[in-house]
CSV table of C-alpha atoms in Angstrom, one decimal:
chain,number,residue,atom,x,y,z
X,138,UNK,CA,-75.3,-67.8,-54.5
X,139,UNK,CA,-77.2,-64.8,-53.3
X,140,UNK,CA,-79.3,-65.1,-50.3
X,141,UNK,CA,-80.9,-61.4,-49.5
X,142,UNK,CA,-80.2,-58.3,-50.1
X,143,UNK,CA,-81.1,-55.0,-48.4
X,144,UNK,CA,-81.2,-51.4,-49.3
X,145,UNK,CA,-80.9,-48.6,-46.9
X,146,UNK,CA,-81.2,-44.7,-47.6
X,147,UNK,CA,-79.1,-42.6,-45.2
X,148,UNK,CA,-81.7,-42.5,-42.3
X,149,UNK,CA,-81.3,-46.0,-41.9
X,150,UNK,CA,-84.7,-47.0,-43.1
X,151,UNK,CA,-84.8,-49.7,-44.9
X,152,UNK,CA,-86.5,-48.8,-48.3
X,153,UNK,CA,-86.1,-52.2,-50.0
X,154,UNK,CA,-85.7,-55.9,-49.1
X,155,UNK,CA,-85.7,-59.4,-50.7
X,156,UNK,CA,-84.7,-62.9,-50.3
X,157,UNK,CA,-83.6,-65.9,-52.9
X,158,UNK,CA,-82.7,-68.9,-50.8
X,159,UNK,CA,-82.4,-68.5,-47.1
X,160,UNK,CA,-82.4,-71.0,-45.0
X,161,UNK,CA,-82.1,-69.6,-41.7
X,162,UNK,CA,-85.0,-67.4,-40.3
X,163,UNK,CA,-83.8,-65.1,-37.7
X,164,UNK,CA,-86.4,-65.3,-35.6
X,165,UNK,CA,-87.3,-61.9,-35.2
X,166,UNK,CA,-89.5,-59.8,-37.6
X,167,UNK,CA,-88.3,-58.0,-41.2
X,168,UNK,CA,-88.5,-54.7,-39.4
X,169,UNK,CA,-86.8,-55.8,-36.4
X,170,UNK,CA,-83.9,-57.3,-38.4
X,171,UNK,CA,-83.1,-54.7,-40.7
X,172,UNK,CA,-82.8,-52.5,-37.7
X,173,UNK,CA,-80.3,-54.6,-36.2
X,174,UNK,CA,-78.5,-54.8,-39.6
X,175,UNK,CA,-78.4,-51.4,-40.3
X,176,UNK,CA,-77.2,-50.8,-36.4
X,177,UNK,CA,-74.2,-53.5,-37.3
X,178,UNK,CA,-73.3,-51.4,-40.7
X,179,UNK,CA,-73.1,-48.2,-38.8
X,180,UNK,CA,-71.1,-49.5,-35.9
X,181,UNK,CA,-69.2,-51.6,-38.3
X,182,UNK,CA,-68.1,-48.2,-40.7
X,183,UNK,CA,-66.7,-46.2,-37.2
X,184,UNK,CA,-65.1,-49.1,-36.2
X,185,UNK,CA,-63.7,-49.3,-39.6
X,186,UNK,CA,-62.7,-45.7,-39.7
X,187,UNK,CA,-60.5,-45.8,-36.2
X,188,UNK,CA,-59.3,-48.8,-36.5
X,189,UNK,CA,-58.2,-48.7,-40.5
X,190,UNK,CA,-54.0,-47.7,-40.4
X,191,UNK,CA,-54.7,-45.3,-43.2
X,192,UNK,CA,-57.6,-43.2,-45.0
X,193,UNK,CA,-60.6,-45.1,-46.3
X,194,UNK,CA,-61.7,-43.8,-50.0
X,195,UNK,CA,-64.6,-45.6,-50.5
X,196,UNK,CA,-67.4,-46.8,-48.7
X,197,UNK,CA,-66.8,-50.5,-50.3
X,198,UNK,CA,-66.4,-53.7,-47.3
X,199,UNK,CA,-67.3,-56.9,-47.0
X,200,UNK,CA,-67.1,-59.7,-44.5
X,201,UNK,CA,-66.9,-63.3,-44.3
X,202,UNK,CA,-68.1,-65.6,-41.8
X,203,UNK,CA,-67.5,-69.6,-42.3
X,204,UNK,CA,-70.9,-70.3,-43.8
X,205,UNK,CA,-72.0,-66.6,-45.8
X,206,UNK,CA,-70.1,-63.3,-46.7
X,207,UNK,CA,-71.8,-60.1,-46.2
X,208,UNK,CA,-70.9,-56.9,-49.2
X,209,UNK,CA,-72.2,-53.5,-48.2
X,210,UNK,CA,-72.0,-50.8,-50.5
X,211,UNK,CA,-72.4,-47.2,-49.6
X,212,UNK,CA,-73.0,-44.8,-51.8
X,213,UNK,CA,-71.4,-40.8,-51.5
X,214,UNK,CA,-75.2,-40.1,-51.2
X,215,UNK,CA,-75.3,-42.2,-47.8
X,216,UNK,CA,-77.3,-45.2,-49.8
X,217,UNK,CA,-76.5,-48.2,-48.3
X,218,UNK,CA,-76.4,-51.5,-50.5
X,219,UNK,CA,-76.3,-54.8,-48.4
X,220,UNK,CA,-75.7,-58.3,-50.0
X,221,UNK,CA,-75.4,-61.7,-48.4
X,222,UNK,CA,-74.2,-64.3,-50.7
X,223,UNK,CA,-71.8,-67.6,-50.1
X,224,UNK,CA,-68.2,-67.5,-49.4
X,225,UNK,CA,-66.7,-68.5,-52.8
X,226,UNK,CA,-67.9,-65.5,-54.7
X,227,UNK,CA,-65.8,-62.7,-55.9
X,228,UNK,CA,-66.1,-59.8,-57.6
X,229,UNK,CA,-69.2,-58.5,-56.0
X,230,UNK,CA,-67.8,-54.8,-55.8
X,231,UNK,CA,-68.2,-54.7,-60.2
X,232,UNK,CA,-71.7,-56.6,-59.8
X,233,UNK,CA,-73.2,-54.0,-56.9
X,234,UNK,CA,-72.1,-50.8,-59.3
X,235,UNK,CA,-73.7,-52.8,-61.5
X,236,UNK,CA,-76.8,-52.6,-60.1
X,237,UNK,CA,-76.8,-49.1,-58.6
X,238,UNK,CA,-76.4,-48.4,-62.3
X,239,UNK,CA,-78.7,-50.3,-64.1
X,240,UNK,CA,-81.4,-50.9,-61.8
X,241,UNK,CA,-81.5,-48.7,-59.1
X,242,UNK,CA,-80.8,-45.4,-61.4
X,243,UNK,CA,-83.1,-46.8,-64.0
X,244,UNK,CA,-86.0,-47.9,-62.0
X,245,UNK,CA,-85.7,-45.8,-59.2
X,246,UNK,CA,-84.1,-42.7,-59.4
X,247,UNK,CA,-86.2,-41.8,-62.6
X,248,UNK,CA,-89.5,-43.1,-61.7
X,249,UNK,CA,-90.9,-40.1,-60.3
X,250,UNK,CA,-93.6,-42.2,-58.5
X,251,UNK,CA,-90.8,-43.4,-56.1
X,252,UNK,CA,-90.7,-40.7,-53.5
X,253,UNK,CA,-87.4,-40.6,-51.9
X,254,UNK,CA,-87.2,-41.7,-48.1
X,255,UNK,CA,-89.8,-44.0,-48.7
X,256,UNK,CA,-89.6,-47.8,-49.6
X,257,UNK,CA,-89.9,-48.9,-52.9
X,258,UNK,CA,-93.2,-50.4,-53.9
X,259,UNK,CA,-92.8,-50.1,-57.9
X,260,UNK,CA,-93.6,-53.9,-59.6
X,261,UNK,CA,-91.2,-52.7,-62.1
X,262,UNK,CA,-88.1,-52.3,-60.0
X,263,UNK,CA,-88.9,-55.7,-57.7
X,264,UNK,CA,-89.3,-57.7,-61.2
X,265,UNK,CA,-86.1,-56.1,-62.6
X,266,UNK,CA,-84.2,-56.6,-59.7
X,267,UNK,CA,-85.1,-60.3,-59.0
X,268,UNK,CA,-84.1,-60.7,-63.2
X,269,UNK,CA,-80.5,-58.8,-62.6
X,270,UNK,CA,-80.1,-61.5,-59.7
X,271,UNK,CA,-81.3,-64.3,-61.3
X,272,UNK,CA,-79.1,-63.4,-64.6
X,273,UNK,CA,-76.1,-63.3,-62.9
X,274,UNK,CA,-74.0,-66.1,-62.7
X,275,UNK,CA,-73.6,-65.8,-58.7
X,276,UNK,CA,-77.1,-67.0,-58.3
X,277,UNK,CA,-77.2,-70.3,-57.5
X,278,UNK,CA,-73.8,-70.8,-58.3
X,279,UNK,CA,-72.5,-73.0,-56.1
X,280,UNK,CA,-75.4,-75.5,-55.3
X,281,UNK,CA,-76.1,-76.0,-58.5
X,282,UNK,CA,-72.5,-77.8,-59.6
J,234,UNK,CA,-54.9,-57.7,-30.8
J,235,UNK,CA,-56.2,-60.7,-28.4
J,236,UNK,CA,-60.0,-59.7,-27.2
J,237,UNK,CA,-60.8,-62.2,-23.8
J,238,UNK,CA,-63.8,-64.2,-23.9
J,239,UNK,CA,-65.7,-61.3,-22.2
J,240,UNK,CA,-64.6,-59.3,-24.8
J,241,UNK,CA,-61.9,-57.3,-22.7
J,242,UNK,CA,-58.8,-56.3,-24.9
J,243,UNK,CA,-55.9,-58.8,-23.5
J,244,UNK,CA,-53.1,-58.0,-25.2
J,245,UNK,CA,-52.3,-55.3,-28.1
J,246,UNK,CA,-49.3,-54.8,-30.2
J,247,UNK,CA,-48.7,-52.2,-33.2
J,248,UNK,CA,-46.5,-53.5,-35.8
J,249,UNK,CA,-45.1,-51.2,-38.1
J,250,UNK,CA,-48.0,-48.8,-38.9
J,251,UNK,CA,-47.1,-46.4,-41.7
J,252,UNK,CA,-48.1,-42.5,-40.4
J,253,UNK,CA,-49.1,-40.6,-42.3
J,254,UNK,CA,-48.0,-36.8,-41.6
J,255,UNK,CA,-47.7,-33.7,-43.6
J,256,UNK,CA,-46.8,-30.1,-42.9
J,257,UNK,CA,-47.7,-27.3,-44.9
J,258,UNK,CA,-47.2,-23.0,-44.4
J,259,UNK,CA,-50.4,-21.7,-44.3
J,260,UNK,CA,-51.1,-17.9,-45.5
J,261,UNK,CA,-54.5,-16.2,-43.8
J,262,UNK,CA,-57.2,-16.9,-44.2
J,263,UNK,CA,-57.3,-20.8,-43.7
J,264,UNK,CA,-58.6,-22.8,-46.6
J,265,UNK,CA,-59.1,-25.7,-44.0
J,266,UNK,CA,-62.1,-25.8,-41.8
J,267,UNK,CA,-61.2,-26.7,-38.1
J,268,UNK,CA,-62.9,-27.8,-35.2
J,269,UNK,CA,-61.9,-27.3,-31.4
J,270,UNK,CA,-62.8,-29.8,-28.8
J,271,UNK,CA,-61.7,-30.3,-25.9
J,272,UNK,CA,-59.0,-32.6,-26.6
J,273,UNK,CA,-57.6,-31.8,-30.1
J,274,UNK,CA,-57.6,-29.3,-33.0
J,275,UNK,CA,-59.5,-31.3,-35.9
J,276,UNK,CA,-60.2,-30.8,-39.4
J,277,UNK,CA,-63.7,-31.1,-40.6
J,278,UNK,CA,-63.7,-29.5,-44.3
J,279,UNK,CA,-60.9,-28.9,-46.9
J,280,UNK,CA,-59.2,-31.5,-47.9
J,281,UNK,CA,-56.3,-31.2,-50.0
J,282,UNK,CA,-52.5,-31.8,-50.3
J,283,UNK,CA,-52.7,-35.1,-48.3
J,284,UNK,CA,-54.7,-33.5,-45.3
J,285,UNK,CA,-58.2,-34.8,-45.0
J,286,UNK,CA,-60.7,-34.9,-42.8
J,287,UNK,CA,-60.2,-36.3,-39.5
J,288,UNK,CA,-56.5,-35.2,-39.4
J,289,UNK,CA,-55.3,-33.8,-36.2
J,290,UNK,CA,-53.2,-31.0,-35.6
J,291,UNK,CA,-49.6,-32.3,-33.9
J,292,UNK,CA,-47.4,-28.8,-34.5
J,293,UNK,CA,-47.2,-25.4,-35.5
J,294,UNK,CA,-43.9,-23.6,-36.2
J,295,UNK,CA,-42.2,-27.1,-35.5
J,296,UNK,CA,-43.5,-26.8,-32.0
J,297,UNK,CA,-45.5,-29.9,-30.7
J,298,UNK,CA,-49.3,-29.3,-30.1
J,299,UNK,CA,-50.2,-31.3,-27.1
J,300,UNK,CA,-53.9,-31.7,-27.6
J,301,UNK,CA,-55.6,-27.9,-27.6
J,302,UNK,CA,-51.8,-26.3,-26.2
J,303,UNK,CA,-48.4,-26.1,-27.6
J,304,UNK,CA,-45.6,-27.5,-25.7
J,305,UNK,CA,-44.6,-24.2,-24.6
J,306,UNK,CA,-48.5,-23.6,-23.1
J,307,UNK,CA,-49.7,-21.4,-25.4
J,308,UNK,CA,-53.3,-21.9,-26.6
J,309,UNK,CA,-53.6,-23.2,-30.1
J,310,UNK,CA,-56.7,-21.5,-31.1
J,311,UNK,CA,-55.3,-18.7,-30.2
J,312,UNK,CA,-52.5,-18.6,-32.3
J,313,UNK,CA,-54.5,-19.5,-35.6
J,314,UNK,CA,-56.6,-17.3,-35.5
J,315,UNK,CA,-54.1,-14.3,-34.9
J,316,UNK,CA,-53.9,-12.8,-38.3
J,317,UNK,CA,-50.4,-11.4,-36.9
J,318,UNK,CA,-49.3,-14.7,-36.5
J,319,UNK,CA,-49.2,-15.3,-40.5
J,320,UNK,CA,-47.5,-17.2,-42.1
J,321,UNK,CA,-47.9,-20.4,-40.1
J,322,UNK,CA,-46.3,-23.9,-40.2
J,323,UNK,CA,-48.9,-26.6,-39.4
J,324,UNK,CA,-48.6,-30.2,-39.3
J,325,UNK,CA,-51.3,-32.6,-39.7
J,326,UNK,CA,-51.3,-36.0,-39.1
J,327,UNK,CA,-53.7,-38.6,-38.7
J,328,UNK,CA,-55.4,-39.4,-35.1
J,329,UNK,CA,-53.7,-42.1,-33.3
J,330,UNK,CA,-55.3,-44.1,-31.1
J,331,UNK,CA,-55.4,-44.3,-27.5
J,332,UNK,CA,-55.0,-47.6,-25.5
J,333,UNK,CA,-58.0,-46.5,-24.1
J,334,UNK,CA,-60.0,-45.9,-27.3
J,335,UNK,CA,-58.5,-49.5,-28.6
J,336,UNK,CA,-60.2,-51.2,-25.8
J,337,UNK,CA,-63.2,-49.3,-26.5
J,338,UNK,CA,-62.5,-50.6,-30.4
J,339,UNK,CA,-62.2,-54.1,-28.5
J,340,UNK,CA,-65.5,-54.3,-27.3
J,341,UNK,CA,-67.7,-52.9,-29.9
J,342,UNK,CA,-65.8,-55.6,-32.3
J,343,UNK,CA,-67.2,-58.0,-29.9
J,344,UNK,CA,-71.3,-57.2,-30.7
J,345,UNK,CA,-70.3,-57.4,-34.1
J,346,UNK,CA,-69.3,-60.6,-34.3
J,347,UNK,CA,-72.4,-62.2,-32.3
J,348,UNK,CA,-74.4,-60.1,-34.4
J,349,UNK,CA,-73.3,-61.1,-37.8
J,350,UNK,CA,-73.4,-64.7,-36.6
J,351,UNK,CA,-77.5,-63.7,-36.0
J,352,UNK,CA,-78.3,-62.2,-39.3
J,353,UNK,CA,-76.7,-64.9,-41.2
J,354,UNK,CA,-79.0,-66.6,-43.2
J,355,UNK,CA,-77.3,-70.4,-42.9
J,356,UNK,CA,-78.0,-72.1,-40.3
J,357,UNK,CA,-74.9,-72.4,-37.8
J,358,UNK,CA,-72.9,-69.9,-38.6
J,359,UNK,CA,-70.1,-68.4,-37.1
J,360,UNK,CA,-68.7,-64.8,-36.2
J,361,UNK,CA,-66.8,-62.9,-39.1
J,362,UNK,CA,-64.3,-64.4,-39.4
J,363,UNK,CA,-62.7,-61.6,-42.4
J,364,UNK,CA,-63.6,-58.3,-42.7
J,365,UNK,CA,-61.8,-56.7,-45.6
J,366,UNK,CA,-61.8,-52.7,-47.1
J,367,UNK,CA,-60.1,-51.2,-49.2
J,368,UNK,CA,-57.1,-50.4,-47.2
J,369,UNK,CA,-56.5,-53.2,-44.3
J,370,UNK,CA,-58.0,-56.9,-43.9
J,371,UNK,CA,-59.3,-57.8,-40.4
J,372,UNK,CA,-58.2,-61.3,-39.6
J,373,UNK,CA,-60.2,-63.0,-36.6
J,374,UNK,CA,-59.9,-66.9,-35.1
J,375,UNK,CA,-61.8,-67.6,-32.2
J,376,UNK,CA,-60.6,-70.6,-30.1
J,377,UNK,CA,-62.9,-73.1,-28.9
J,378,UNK,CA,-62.3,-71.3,-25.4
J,379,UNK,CA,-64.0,-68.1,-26.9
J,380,UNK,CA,-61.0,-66.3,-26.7
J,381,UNK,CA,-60.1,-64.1,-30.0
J,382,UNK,CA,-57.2,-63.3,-32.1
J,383,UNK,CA,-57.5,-60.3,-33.9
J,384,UNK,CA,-55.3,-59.1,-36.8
J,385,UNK,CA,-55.4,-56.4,-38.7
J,386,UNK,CA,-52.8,-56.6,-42.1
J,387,UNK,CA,-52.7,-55.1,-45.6
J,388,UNK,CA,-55.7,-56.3,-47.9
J,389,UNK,CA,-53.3,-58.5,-50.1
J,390,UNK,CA,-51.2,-60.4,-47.3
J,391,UNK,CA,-52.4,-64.1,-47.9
J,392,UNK,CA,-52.3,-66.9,-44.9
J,393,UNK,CA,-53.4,-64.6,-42.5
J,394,UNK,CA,-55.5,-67.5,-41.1
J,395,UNK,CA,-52.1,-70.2,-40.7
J,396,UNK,CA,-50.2,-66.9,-38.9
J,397,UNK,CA,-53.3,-66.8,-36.3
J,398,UNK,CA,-52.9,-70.0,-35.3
J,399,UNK,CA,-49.1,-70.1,-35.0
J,400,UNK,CA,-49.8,-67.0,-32.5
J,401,UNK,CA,-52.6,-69.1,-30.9
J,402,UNK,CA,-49.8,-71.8,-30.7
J,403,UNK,CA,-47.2,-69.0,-29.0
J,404,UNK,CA,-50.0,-68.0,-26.2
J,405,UNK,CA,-50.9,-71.5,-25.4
J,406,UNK,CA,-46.9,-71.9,-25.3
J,407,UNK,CA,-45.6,-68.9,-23.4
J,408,UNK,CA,-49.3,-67.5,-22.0
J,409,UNK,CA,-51.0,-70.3,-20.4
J,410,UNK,CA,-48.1,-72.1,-19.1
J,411,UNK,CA,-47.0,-68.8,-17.3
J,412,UNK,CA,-47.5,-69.3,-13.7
J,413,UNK,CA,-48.0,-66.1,-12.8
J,414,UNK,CA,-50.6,-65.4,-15.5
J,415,UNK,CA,-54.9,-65.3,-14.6
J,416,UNK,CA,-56.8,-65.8,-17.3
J,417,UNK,CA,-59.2,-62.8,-18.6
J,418,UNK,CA,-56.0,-60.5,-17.4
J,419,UNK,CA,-54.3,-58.4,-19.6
J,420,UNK,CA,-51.1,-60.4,-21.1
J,421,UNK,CA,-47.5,-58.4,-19.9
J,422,UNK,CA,-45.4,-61.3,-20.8
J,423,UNK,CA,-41.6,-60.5,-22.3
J,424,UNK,CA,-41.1,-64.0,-23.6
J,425,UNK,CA,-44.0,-64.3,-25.5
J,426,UNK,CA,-43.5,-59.8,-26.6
J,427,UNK,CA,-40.4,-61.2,-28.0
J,428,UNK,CA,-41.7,-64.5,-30.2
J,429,UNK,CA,-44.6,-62.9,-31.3
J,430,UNK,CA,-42.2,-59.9,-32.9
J,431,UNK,CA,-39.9,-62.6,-34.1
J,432,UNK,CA,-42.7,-64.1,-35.6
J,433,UNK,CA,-43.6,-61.1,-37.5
J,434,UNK,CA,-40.3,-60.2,-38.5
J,435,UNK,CA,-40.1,-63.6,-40.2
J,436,UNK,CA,-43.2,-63.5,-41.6
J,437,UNK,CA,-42.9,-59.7,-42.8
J,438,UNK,CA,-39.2,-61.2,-44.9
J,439,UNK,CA,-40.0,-64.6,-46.1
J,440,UNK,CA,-43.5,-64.7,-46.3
J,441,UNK,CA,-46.0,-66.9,-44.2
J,442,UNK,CA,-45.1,-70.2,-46.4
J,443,UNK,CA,-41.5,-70.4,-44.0
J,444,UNK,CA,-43.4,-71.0,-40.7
């Protein structure tokens, strides 16, 4: 299942954010967090970089802890797409493409009331986006059975 | 890698890391785009025949570059950009890293892990415990003591997890019941060097099923 999912552009700003089913609050404020998220991704890709034993391609990782995995997908444009979802899912990589290309491309990228740099306030997108979600068949996948 | 509970490196060993070099004659001008710092010749634009960004220049002419200087003293800068000098032998290769810069690596690994513990959104979660890209999988048990075992293998080795804690089994073994060993120190201990290569070794030929 998906629990949030975060988009930053290449300043770090966090242009769009949503949640499903989360059951932890951090504590700390929406701004506040995607700061410290975006702060981990960054650190996280140069510590990727030096440590990797060969040249990294593309801007594709993901992590698992024991209770969620974390996808981040980064675009050549410095776009940064973050997904937390359970640990059992796979495939993720296919579903984010997905999405840059659908959704984001579609209701972003040719909407010319969505300024760039800015976060996303179009109806269209949020409603789209929550539908892509909820049609795919990680969405509440595993609490369902 | 083994990272202390204060997130201090402990103990590090390379195990058969592929490197990646290439040499090329160069006519004038350069098509690559380099950079001098202080401490190494560095390309930043042009990639192409297997040099990328990021590599570091280790010779010219066959001669070892030893950070900004050749072997023999000369100044590296100064020899590329000689026209007279044309054509020129250089070999790239990527940057390795420093024991230094791996501790470094060692404790910024450490915020990561509390951190992604914090933004999880289940309630009681741990560290990361995998971090996978497209060309190595991090591996990473923490013991109930806090201290960690890194590993850092190709992304499709499987029963990384059952290797960790046979090594976790080998420094309890050879680590902690060393005498002359403090804990939070770094690890110089030959008899656990030599089971942890044997381990390896074993692993790398029969696969982690044999352990």
């Amino acid at each position: 299942m998906i629990y949030n999912f975060y988009i930053f552009d290449k300043q770090g700003n966090l242009l769009y954010y949503q949640e499903w089913t989360r059951l932890k609050q951090s504590g700390i404020t929406c701004e506040e967090e995607a700061k410290l998220m975006y702060g981990m991704i960054y650190s996280m890709k140069s510590f990727v970089n030096k440590i990797s034993p060969t040249d990294i391609r593309d801007g594709y990782m993901h992590y698992k802890t024991n209770k969620n995995a974390l996808h981040i997908l980064e675009t050549s444009s410095g776009l940064k797409f973050v997904m937390n979802t359970d640990t059992a899912s796979t495939g993720i990589k296919d579903f984010m493409n997905q999405f840059y290309l659908k959704i984001w491309l579609e209701y972003v990228v040719k909407n010319p009331f969505c300024l760039p740099e800015k976060p996303i306030t179009s109806e269209l997108f949020k409603a789209k986006c929550d539908e892509f979600i909820k049609q795919s068949t990680f969405y509440g996948g595993i609490k369902s059975i | 890698y083994i990272v202390s509970k204060s997130g201090g490196l402990i103990f590090n060993l390379d195990h058969n890391v592929p490197k990646v070099e290439n040499e090329k004659t160069f006519s004038y001008p350069l098509d690559l785009k380099l950079e001098y710092d202080s401490k190494k010749v560095c390309v930043v634009f042009g990639q192409k025949d297997g040099i990328t960004v990021g590599h570091v220049l280790s010779a010219i002419n066959g001669v070892n570059v030893n950070g900004v200087t050749l072997e023999d003293g000369r100044d590296a800068r100064e020899i590329i950009e000689n026209k007279d000098n044309y054509p020129l032998n250089l070999r790239f290769h990527r940057p390795k890293m420093t024991t230094n810069e791996k501790i470094v690596l060692a404790s910024t690994f450490y915020p990561l892990f509390a951190i992604a513990s914090q933004l999880s959104p289940e309630p009681k979660s741990s560290g990361i415990e995998m971090l996978e890209t497209e060309t190595f999988k991090l591996n990473c048990f923490q013991t109930l003591t806090g201290v960690k075992f890194i590993l850092i293998s190709e992304p499709s080795q499987a029963g990384m997890e059952i290797l960790l804690k046979k090594i976790y089994e080998l420094y309890a073994d050879y680590v902690l019941k060393n005498p002359f060993y403090s804990l939070e120190m770094p690890i110089r201990c030959e008899l656990f060097d030599t089971n942890l290569q044997s381990l390896l070794e074993q692993v790398e030929k029969n696969g982690v099923s044999s352990i």
